[in-house]
XYZ file of C-alpha atoms in Angstrom:
209
model
C 4.464 177.488 96.444
C 4.381 176.307 100.173
C 7.543 176.701 102.126
C 8.153 173.055 101.954
C 8.159 173.071 98.392
C 10.314 175.707 98.073
C 12.698 174.308 100.251
C 12.832 171.089 98.390
C 13.166 173.047 95.282
C 15.976 174.913 96.862
C 17.658 171.847 97.934
C 17.587 170.291 94.494
C 18.946 173.361 93.050
C 21.717 173.473 95.636
C 22.568 169.786 94.686
C 22.493 170.272 91.281
C 24.559 173.316 91.286
C 27.162 171.616 93.721
C 27.712 168.573 91.405
C 28.565 171.268 88.725
C 31.308 173.057 90.839
C 32.430 169.610 92.312
C 33.022 168.031 88.756
C 34.246 171.473 86.873
C 36.516 172.646 89.843
C 37.029 169.649 92.098
C 35.743 168.748 95.498
C 38.697 170.326 97.469
C 38.682 173.438 95.611
C 34.944 173.949 95.778
C 33.616 176.227 98.374
C 30.118 176.540 99.731
C 30.226 180.269 98.943
C 30.892 179.064 95.130
C 27.855 176.881 95.217
C 25.823 179.507 96.636
C 26.782 181.715 94.069
C 25.888 179.468 91.245
C 22.961 178.497 92.915
C 22.116 182.452 93.352
C 21.566 181.848 97.174
C 23.295 183.310 100.079
C 25.875 180.880 101.887
C 23.920 181.361 105.042
C 20.751 179.965 103.110
C 22.719 176.946 101.954
C 23.240 175.846 105.583
C 19.449 175.831 106.189
C 19.481 172.892 103.829
C 22.570 171.073 104.568
C 24.546 171.243 107.914
C 28.120 170.514 106.469
C 29.788 170.485 102.945
C 30.082 166.650 103.154
C 26.534 166.589 103.416
C 26.205 168.456 100.193
C 28.710 166.178 98.618
C 26.509 162.993 99.646
C 23.632 164.742 97.925
C 25.762 165.473 94.949
C 26.882 161.880 94.807
C 23.536 160.562 94.902
C 22.377 162.667 92.209
C 25.448 161.990 89.873
C 24.348 158.055 90.063
C 20.884 159.035 89.153
C 22.184 160.569 86.118
C 24.361 157.547 85.560
C 21.289 155.222 85.893
C 19.436 157.379 83.557
C 22.320 157.310 81.185
C 22.462 153.555 81.221
C 18.672 153.228 80.814
C 18.859 155.274 77.838
C 21.610 153.192 76.201
C 19.574 150.123 76.648
C 16.428 151.888 74.999
C 18.579 153.315 72.140
C 19.654 149.535 71.425
C 16.611 147.608 72.425
C 14.882 145.544 69.836
C 11.755 143.404 70.109
C 12.030 140.207 71.734
C 15.347 140.687 73.562
C 16.141 138.145 76.142
C 17.284 138.915 79.466
C 21.177 138.138 78.910
C 21.037 140.333 75.789
C 19.621 143.014 77.749
C 22.436 142.521 80.431
C 24.961 142.492 77.758
C 23.822 145.868 76.533
C 23.353 147.736 79.923
C 26.842 146.437 81.169
C 28.430 147.884 78.034
C 26.450 151.152 78.117
C 27.573 151.603 81.912
C 31.159 151.098 80.901
C 30.861 153.794 78.086
C 30.407 156.325 80.894
C 34.193 156.735 80.774
C 33.777 158.295 77.060
C 30.678 160.280 77.740
C 31.400 161.824 81.257
C 34.787 161.104 82.362
C 34.854 164.047 84.641
C 31.801 162.640 86.377
C 33.564 159.109 86.858
C 36.654 161.078 88.429
C 34.058 162.917 90.827
C 32.606 159.623 91.659
C 36.071 158.407 92.871
C 37.048 161.788 94.729
C 33.667 161.719 96.359
C 34.432 158.571 97.771
C 37.655 159.328 99.184
C 36.538 162.844 100.588
C 33.586 161.103 102.337
C 35.815 158.557 103.774
C 38.363 160.961 105.145
C 35.203 163.015 106.518
C 34.128 159.735 108.377
C 30.776 159.678 106.280
C 31.522 156.655 103.916
C 28.728 154.782 105.976
C 26.079 157.150 104.307
C 27.097 156.491 100.784
C 25.100 153.886 99.050
C 26.894 152.918 95.817
C 24.254 153.545 93.132
C 24.257 151.462 91.100
C 23.508 148.599 91.883
C 20.355 148.360 93.947
C 19.141 145.095 95.413
C 18.257 143.249 92.189
C 15.535 141.156 93.836
C 13.276 144.178 94.240
C 14.520 146.956 92.039
C 12.838 148.392 88.935
C 16.200 149.476 87.328
C 17.098 148.206 83.992
C 19.885 145.797 85.260
C 17.628 144.211 87.891
C 14.604 143.770 85.510
C 17.085 142.431 82.883
C 18.383 139.533 85.315
C 14.703 138.906 86.637
C 13.601 138.457 82.916
C 16.854 136.403 82.027
C 15.772 133.944 85.001
C 12.371 133.604 83.506
C 13.368 133.300 79.611
C 16.264 130.867 80.577
C 18.920 132.629 79.234
C 20.453 133.627 82.750
C 21.810 130.657 84.696
C 19.481 130.071 87.936
C 22.301 128.300 89.428
C 24.849 131.166 89.065
C 25.555 133.160 92.283
C 23.337 136.283 90.993
C 23.925 138.348 93.800
C 27.485 138.234 93.614
C 27.851 138.687 89.939
C 25.291 141.533 89.965
C 27.597 143.556 92.340
C 30.743 142.575 91.084
C 29.933 143.516 87.390
C 28.813 147.140 88.515
C 31.781 147.328 91.076
C 34.280 146.033 88.704
C 33.403 148.210 85.889
C 33.249 151.387 87.926
C 36.666 150.245 89.860
C 38.217 150.100 86.123
C 36.474 153.225 84.699
C 38.044 155.134 87.935
C 41.434 154.152 87.460
C 41.398 155.057 84.197
C 40.676 158.806 85.238
C 43.577 158.856 87.374
C 45.945 157.354 84.684
C 47.503 154.531 86.749
C 50.196 152.821 84.589
C 48.582 149.811 83.826
C 45.639 151.678 82.090
C 47.977 152.508 79.306
C 48.836 148.968 78.624
C 45.779 148.033 76.629
C 42.970 149.805 74.656
C 40.484 151.254 76.911
C 37.529 150.249 75.082
C 38.686 146.781 74.176
C 39.469 146.462 77.871
C 36.163 147.275 79.108
C 34.249 145.396 76.522
C 36.181 142.456 77.468
C 35.600 142.790 81.058
C 31.693 143.269 80.251
C 32.122 140.087 78.187
C 33.211 138.015 80.835
C 30.311 138.861 83.226
C 27.945 138.145 80.693
C 29.401 134.648 80.001
C 29.076 134.207 83.850
C 25.403 135.298 83.993
C 24.516 133.358 81.076
C 22.768 129.861 81.098
C 25.351 127.111 80.665
């Protein structure tokens, strides 16, 4: 193994272990020494790969969203059937994404805490919200479903696709994040029903009229 390969392997290892620590113990309570211990590396070696704890947090946040996207893709695969239209796929994808609150509530809370911590560190500009990615060129499930829907006629070409695409993900994420901190309005309605209704609203807006 070359030195560059070893470096990349260790960076990935540190990122994975950091994500575990941040989710389990919280970002503020997690020390770089805790991450080093879990990764079975020295704290000094950690700083060879990441200049600051905030840089580790950014990498961990990106890794979390990669895992979230993979989970959403798995949900689509598990619920797919031959001949599914673009709008049918959009419905499955959004509801699969919304089910993250039940599958990984600690991860959703981490996503909120990471946004706040990086904002406080002045590094929020380095964070790309993942998902979504640009639907025009991205190969992810939602982007593919939108493009397919435009081709098969089940997505309205007159709709403001870009706004709907971003708003659907951001609205669902925002609601899930609020649910993890127990704001009073969250307890007013059934969690699953509320998320389902939100997903259905966006599917309706995407759908050809």
